[in-house]
Coordinates of C-alpha atoms in Angstrom, one line a residue:
Chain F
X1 CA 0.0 0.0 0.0
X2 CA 1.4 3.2 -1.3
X3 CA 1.8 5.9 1.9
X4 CA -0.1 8.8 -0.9
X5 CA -1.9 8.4 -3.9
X6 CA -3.0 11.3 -5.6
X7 CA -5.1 11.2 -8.8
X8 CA -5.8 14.3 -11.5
X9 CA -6.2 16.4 -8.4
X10 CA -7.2 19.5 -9.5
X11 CA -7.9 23.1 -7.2
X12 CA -9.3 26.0 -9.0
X13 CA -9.4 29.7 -6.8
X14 CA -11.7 31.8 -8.8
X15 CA -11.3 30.2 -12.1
X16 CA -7.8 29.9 -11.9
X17 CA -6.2 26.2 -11.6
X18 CA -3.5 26.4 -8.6
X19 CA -2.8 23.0 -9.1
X20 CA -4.2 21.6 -12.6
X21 CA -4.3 17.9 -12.6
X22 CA -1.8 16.4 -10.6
X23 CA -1.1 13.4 -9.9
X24 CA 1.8 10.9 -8.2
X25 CA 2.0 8.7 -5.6
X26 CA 4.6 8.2 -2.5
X27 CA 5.9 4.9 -1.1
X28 CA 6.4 4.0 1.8
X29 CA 10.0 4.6 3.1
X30 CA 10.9 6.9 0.3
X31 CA 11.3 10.5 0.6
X32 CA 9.5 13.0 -2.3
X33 CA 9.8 16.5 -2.9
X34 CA 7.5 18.9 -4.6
X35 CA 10.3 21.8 -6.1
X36 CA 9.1 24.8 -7.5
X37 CA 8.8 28.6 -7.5
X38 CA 5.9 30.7 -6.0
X39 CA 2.8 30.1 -6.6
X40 CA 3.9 26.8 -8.5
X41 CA 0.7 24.8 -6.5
X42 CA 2.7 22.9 -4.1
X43 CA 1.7 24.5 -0.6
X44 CA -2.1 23.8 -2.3
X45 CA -1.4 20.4 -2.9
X46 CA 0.1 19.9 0.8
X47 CA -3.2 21.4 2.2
X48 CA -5.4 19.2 0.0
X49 CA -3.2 15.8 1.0
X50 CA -3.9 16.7 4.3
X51 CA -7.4 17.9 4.4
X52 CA -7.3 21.5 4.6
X53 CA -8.4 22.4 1.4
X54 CA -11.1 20.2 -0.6
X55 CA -10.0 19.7 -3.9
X56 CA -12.1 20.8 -7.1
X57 CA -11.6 17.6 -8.5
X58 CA -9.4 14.3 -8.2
X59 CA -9.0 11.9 -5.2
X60 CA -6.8 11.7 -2.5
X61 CA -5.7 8.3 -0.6
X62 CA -3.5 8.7 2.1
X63 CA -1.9 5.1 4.0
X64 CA -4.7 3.4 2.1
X65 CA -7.6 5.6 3.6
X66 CA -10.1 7.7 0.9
X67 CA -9.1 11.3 2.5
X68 CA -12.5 13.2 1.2
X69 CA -14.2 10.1 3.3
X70 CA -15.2 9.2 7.1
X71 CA -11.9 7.5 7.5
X72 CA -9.7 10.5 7.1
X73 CA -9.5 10.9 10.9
X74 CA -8.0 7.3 11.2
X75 CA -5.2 8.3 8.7
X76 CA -4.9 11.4 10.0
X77 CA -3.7 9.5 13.3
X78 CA -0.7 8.2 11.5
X79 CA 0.4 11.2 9.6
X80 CA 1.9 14.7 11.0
X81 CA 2.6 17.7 9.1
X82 CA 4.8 21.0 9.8
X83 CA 4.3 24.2 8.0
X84 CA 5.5 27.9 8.7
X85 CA 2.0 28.5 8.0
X86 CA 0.8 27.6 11.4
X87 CA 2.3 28.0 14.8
X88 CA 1.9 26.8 18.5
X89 CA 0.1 28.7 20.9
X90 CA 3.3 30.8 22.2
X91 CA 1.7 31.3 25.9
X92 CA 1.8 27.4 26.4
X93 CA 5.3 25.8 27.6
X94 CA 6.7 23.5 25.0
X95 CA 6.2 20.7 27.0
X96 CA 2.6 21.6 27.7
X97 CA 2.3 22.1 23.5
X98 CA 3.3 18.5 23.0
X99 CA 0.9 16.9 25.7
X100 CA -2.1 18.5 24.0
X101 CA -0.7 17.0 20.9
X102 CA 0.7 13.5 22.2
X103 CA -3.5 13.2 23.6
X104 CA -4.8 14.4 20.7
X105 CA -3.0 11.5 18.4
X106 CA -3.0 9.4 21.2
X107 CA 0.3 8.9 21.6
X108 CA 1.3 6.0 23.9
X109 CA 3.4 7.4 27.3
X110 CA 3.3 10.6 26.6
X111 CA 5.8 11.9 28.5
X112 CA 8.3 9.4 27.6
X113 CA 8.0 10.5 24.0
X114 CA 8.2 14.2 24.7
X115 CA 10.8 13.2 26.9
X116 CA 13.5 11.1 24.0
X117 CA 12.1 13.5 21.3
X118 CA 13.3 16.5 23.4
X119 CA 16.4 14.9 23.7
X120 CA 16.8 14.0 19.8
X121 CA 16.0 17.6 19.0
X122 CA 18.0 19.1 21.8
X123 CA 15.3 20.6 23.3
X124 CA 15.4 19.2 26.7
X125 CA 16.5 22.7 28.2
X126 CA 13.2 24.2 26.4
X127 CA 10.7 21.8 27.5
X128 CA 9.2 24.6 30.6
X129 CA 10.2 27.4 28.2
X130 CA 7.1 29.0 26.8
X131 CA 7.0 28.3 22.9
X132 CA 6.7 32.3 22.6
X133 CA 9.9 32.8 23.7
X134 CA 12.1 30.7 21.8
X135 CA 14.1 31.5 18.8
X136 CA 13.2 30.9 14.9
X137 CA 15.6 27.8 15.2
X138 CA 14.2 26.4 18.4
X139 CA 10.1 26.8 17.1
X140 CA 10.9 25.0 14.1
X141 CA 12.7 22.4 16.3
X142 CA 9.6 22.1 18.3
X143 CA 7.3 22.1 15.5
X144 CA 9.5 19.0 14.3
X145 CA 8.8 17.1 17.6
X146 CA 5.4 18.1 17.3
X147 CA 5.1 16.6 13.7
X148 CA 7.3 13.1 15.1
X149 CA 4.6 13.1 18.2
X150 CA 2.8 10.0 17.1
X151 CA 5.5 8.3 15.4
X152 CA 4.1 9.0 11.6
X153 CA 4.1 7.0 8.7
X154 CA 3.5 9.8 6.7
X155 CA 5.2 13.3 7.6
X156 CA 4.5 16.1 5.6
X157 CA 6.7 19.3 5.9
X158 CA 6.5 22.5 4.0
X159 CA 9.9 24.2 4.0
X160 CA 11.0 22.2 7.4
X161 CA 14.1 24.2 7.4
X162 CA 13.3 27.7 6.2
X163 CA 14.2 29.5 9.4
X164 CA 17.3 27.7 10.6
X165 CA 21.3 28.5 9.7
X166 CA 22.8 26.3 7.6
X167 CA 24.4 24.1 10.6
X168 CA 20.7 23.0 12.5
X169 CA 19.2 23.0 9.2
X170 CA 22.0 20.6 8.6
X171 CA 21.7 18.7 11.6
X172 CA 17.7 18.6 10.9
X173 CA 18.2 17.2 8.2
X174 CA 20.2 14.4 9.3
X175 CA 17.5 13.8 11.7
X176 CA 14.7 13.3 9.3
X177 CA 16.8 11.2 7.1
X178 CA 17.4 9.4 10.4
X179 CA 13.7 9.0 11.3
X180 CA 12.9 7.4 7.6
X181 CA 15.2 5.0 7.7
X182 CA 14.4 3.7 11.0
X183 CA 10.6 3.8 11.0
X184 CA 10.2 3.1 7.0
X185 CA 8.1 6.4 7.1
X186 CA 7.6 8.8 3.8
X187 CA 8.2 12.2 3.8
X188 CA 6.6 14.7 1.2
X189 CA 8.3 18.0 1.4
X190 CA 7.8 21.2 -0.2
X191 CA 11.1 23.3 -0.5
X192 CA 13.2 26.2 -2.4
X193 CA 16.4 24.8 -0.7
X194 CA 17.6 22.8 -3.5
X195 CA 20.7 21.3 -1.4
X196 CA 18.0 20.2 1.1
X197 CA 15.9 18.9 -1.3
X198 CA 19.4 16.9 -3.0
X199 CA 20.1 16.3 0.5
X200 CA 16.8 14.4 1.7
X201 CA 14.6 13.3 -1.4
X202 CA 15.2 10.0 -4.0
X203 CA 12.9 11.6 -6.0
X204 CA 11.0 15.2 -6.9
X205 CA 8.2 16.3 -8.8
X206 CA 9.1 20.1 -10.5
X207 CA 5.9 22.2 -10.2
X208 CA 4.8 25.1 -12.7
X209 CA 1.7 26.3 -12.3
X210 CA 0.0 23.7 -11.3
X211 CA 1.0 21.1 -13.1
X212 CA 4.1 18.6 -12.5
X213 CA 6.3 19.5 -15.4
X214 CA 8.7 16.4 -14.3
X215 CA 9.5 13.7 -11.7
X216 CA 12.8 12.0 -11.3
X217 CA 15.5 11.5 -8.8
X218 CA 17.9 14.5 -8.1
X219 CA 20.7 13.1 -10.1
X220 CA 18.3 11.9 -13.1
X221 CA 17.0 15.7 -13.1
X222 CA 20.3 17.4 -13.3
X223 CA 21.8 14.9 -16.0
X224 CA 18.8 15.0 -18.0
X225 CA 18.3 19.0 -18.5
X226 CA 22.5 18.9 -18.7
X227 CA 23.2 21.6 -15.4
X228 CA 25.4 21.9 -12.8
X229 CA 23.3 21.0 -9.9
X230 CA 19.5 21.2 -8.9
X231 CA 19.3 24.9 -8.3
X232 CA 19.9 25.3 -12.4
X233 CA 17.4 23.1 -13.2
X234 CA 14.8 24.5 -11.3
X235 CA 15.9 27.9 -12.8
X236 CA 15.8 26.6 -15.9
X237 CA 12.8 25.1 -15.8
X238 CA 11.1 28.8 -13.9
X239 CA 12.5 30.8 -16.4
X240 CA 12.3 29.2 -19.4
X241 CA 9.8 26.7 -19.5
X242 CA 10.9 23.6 -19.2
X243 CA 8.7 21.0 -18.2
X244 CA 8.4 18.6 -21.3
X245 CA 9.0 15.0 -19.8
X246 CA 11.0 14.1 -23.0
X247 CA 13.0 16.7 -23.6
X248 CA 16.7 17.8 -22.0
X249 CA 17.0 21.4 -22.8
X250 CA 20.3 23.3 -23.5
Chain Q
X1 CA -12.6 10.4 21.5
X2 CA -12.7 11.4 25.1
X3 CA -8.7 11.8 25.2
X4 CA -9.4 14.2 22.4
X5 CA -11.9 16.4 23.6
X6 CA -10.0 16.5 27.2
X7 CA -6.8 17.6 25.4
X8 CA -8.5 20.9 24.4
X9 CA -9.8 21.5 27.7
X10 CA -6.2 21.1 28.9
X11 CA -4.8 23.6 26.3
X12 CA -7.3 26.0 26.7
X13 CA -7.0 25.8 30.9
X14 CA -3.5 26.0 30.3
X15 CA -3.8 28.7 28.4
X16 CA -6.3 30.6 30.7
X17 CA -4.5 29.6 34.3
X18 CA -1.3 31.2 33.4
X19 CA -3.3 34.5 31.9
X20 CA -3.9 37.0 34.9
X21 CA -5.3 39.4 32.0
X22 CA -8.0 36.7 31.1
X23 CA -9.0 35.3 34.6
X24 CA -9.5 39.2 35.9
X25 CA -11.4 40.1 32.8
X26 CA -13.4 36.9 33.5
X27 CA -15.1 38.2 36.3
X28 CA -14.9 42.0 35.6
X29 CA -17.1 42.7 33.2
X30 CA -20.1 41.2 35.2
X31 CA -19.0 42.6 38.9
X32 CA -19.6 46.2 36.9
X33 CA -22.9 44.9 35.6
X34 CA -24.1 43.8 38.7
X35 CA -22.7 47.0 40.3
X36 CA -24.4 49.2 38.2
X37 CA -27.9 48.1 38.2
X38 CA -28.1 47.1 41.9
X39 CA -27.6 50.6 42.7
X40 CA -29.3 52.1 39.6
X41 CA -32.2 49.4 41.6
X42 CA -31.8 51.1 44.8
X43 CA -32.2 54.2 44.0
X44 CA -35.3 53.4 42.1
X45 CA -36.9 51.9 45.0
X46 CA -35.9 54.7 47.2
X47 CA -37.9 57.1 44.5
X48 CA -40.9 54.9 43.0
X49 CA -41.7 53.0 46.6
X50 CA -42.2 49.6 48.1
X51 CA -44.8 49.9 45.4
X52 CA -42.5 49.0 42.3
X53 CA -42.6 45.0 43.0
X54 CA -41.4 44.6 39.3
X55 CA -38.2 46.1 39.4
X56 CA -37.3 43.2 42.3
X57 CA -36.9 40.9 39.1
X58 CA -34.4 43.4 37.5
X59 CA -31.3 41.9 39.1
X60 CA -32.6 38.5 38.2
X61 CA -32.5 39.5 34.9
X62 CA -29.3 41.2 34.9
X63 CA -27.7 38.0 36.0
X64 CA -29.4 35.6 33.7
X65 CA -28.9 37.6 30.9
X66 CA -25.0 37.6 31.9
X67 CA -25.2 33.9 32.2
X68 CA -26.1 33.5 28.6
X69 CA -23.6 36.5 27.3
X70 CA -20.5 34.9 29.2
X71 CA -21.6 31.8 27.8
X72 CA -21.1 33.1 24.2
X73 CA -18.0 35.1 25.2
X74 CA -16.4 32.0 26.8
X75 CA -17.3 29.6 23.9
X76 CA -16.6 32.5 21.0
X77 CA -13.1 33.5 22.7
X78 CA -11.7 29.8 23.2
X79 CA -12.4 29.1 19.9
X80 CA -10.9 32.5 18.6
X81 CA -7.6 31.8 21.0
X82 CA -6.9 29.1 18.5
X83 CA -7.0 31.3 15.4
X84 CA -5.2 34.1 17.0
X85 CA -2.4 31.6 18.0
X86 CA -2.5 30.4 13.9
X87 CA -2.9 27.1 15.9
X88 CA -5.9 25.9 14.3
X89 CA -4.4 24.1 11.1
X90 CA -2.9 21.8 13.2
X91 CA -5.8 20.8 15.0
X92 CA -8.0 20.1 11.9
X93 CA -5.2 18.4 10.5
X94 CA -5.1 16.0 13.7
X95 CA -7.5 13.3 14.0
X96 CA -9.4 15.4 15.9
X97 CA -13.1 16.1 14.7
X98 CA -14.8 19.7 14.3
X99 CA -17.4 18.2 16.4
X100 CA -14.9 16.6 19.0
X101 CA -13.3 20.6 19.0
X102 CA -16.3 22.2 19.7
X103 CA -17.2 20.2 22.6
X104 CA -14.3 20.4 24.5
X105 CA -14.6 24.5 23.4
X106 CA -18.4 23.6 24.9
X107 CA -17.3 22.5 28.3
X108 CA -14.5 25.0 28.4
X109 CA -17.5 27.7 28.2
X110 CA -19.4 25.9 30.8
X111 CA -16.6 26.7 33.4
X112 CA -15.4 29.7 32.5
X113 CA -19.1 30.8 32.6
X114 CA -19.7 29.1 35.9
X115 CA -16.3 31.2 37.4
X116 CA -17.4 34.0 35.6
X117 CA -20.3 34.7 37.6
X118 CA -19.4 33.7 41.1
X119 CA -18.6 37.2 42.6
X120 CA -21.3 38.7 40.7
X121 CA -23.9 36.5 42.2
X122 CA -22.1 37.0 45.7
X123 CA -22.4 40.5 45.2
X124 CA -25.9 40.6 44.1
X125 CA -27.0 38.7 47.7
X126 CA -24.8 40.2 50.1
X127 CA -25.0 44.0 48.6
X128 CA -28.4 44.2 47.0
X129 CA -30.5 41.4 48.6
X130 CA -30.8 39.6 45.8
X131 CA -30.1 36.0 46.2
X132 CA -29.8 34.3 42.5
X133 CA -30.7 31.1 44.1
X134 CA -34.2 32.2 45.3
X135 CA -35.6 31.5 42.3
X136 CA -35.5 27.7 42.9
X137 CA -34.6 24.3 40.9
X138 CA -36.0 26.5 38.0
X139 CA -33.0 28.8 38.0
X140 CA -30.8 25.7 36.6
X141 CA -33.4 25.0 33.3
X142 CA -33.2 28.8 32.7
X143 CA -29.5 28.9 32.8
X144 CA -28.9 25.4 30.6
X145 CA -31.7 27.1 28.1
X146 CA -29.7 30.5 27.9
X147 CA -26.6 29.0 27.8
X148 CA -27.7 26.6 24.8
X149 CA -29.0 30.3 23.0
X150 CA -25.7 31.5 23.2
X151 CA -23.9 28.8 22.1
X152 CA -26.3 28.7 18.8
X153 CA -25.0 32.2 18.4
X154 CA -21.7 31.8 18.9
X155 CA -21.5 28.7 16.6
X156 CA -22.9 31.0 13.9
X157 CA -20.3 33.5 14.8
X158 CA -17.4 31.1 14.4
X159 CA -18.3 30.1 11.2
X160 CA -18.6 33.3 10.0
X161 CA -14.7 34.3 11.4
X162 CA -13.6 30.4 9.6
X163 CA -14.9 31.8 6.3
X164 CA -14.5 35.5 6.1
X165 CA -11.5 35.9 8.7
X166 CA -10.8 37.6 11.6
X167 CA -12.4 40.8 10.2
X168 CA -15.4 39.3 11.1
X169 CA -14.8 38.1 14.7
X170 CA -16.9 40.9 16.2
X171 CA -20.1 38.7 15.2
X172 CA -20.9 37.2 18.4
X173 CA -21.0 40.3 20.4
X174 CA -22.8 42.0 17.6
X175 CA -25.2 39.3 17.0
X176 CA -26.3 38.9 20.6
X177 CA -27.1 42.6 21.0
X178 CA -28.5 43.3 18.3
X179 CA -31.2 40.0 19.2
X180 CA -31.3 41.7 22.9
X181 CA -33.9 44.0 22.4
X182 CA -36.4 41.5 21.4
X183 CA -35.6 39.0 24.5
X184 CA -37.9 40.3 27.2
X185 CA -34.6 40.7 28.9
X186 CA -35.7 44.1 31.3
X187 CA -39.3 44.4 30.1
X188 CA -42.3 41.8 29.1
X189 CA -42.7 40.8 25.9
X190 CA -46.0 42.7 25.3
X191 CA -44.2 45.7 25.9
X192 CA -42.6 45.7 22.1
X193 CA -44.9 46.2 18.9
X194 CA -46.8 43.7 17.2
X195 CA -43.8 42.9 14.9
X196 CA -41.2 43.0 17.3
X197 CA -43.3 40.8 19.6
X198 CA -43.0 38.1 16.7
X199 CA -39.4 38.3 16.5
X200 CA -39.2 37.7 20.3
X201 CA -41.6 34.7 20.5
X202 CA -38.5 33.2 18.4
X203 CA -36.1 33.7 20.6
X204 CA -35.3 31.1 23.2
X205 CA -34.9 34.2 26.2
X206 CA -38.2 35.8 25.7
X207 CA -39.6 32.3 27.3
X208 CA -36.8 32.5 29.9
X209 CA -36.6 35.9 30.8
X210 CA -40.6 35.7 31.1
X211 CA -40.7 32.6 33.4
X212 CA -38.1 34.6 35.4
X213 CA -40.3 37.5 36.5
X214 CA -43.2 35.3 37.1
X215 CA -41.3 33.0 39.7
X216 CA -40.1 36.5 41.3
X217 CA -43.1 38.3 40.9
X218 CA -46.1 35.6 41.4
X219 CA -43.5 32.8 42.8
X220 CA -44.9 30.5 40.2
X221 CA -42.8 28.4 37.6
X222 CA -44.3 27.9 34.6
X223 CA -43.2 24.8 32.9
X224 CA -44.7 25.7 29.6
X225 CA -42.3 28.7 29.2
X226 CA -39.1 26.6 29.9
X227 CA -40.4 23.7 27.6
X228 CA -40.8 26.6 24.8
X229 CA -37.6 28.1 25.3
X230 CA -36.1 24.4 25.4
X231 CA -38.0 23.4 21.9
X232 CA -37.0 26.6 20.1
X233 CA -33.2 25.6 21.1
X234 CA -32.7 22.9 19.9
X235 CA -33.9 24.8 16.5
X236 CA -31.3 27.5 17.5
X237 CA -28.5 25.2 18.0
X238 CA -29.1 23.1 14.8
X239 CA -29.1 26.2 12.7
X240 CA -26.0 27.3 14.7
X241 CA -24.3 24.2 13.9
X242 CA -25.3 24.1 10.5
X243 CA -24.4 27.2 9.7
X244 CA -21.2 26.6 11.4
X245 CA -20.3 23.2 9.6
X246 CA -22.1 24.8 6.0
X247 CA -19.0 27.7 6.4
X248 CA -16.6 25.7 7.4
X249 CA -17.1 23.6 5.0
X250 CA -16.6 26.8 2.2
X251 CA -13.7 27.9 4.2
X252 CA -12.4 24.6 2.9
X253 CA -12.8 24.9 -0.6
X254 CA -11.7 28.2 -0.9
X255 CA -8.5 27.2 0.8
X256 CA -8.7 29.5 3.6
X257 CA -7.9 27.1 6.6
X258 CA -3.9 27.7 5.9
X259 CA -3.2 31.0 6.9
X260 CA -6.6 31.8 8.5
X261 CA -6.6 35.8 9.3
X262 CA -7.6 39.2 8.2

């Protein structure tokens, strides 16, 4: 069973398509990113995946559960998501923020989990801290224990590293790669950061309004349109409209 | 399911213990109330005479009527606190339910309206001889009815903030006042013009607020009133949820859920 299965999903915002017939799926243990610029529909298809926005058409299956059905909340239980979109309430303490989520997936021994995920993210010091008062760095760390709270088999993160330096992002990084290999979980991530995207992902889909203009592994991408590294591509691709499967501009 | 619902009470008590701010204005806003028209009474009676046997049911009111604005306040503001703190895409993204949401947001409005209105009610027997609890195992159906008014309203309310943002997030206060008028809150229903009048028998308070002065007045409780008031709430609070679930429900497909604001 595929971890997401999306099929001709299609959003239209007043008569505008923000994501125009997508479709892909995601296994189980593999690691997929959605690359492109902004406004490319990525963020949109994120949302729809995970309930947030109901698609105009299309379906989505998440962990072998019909998302526009009754049974979402049962997947929903063995997914997670971050996003810099939302936050946690910054009056709660960090620990307090992850017992309100540990019960609301019902997370096993709740405080052992916040416990050995505050000491995998280095957040032990920060657990009586309220969430308010941390740094950029240390939110998005807590945001990341929030989205590992019920063990996922399905994490979604939109730009999981936006607001870190380059030697937590690093280290965050690590961590996820970490996580997938030793829970078999699949992560769909949106990014700009095309060395975290290299990084972390076997695979990516390149976004252009809307549509996925292709889908192939890093190292396929960059041989295939003949550029440097991933960065080029996806400029490439922005600026001068790439997106034919079979062809490998110059 | 339970584990669920408890974990929003415990985020919104946790939330609300360590808030000085929000306890104080709790119980603020009806100490002045009761203040206010419990000398505003006194004064009255000193002028009009032993004679104005009425006005004995205006503190009565005053309290019931608080009763049923906390409890939209309570229920309203909880579920605001969530789309202040841009915390509410990760709850519908959980596996928790919209339903499951609101009623833990549902018994967090119970309490806070039940600690709301502990000094005033103190204040109302010990400084104006008005003891809320006079008027009997009736007092209880009246609050649960008022309470289930409010929460109709403020379920419309929230809908309307899901859909059209936090531009709109003045609904519930404006809603309940503007309805106020036509609730036999102060006065009896026959008081207002033929039209008006209409628009009161359809309001869940008018049946309330009339039951009220007759077990203060006449010491009588007329069961017919609360069974109205409990009939036309249950209308109230489907239409509320409805209306509620219906916006929500466009707030999804128009993508606003994300970054839920202005």
């Amino acid at each position: 069973m595929s971890a997401i299965v999306v099929e001709n999903l299609v959003k239209r915002f007043a008569g505008l398509d923000a994501v125009a017939g997508v479709s892909f799926t995601v296994e189980r243990g593999q690691t997929v990113a959605l690359l492109g610029g902004n406004g490319a529909g990525k963020t949109t298809t994120i949302a729809m995946i995970l309930g947030l926005i109901t698609p105009t058409a299309g379906r989505v299956s998440v962990l072998g559960c019909d998302m526009g059905a009754r049974g979402a909340s049962a997947a929903r239980a063995r997914m997670n998501f971050q996003s810099p979109y939302v936050d946690l309430p910054k009056r709660l303490t960090v620990r307090q923020n992850l017992d309100v989520y540990a019960r609301l997936y019902s997370a096993p021994r709740p405080a052992e989990r916040i416990a050995a995920l505050a000491e995998q993210l280095a957040l032990t010091e920060f657990l009586d801290r309220r969430t308010g008062s941390l740094s950029a760095g240390q939110a998005t760390r807590v945001g990341l224990a929030k989205a590992l709270i019920n063990d996922p088999e399905l994490l979604l993160l939109d730009e999981p590293t936006a607001s870190l330096d380059p030697d937590t992002a690093d280290w965050v990084r690590s961590m996820l790669e970490a996580y997938r290999n030793e829970h078999g979980a699949a992560i769909l991530l949106a990014s700009h950061n095309m060395a975290e995207v290299e990084r972390l992902a076997g695979r990516v889909l390149m976004m252009k309004k809307g549509r996925i203009v292709d889908d192939a592994a890093p190292r396929e991408l960059i041989a295939r349109y003949g550029r440097a590294n991933l960065e080029e591509v996806f400029l490439h691709i922005a600026r001068e409209g790439g997106g034919e499967r079979t062809g490998a501009p110059q | 399911m339970t584990g669920r619902i408890l974990a929003i009470v415990l985020r919104q008590w946790r939330l609300f213990s360590g808030s000085w701010p929000r306890i104080a204005d709790l119980a603020y806003w009806p100490i002045v109330q009761i203040l206010l028209w419990g000398f505003l009474q006194i004064h009255i009676f000193r002028e009009a005479g032993p004679g104005a046997v009425v006005l004995s049911a205006l503190l009565g009111a005053i309290l019931l009527w608080d009763i049923a604005w906390r409890g939209q306040l309570s229920l309203s503001l909880a579920f605001f606190e969530e789309i202040w703190s841009r915390n509410l895409g990760h709850l519908l993204v959980s596996p928790l339910r919209p339903t499951e949401l609101i009623g833990g947001l549902m018994i967090v409005s119970l309490v806070k309206t039940g600690v709301a209105m502990v000094p005033a009610v103190a204040i109302a027997a010990f400084a104006f001889d008005f003891n809320l609890f006079s008027l009997g195992p009736a007092l209880y159906l009246f609050m649960i009815a008022l309470v289930l008014f409010a929460w109709s309203i403020s379920l419309a309310a929230m809908g309307l903030v899901v859909r059209y943002g936090q531009g709109a997030q003045e609904m519930p206060w404006a809603i309940m006042l503007g309805l106020a008028p036509f609730c036999a809150i102060y006065y009896p229903l026959e008081v207002l013009p033929a039209v008006f009048r209409w628009v009161g028998a359809g309001l869940p308070p008018s049946y309330i607020f009339e039951g009220m002065r007759d077990v203060v007045v006449q010491g009588t409780v007329d069961l017919r009133l609360i069974a109205a008031a409990f009939a036309l709430d249950a209308l109230w609070l489907a239409a509320g949820a409805g209306v509620f679930f219906a916006l929500l429900g466009s707030a999804r497909r128009r993508g606003m859920l994300l970054q839920i604001g202005e």
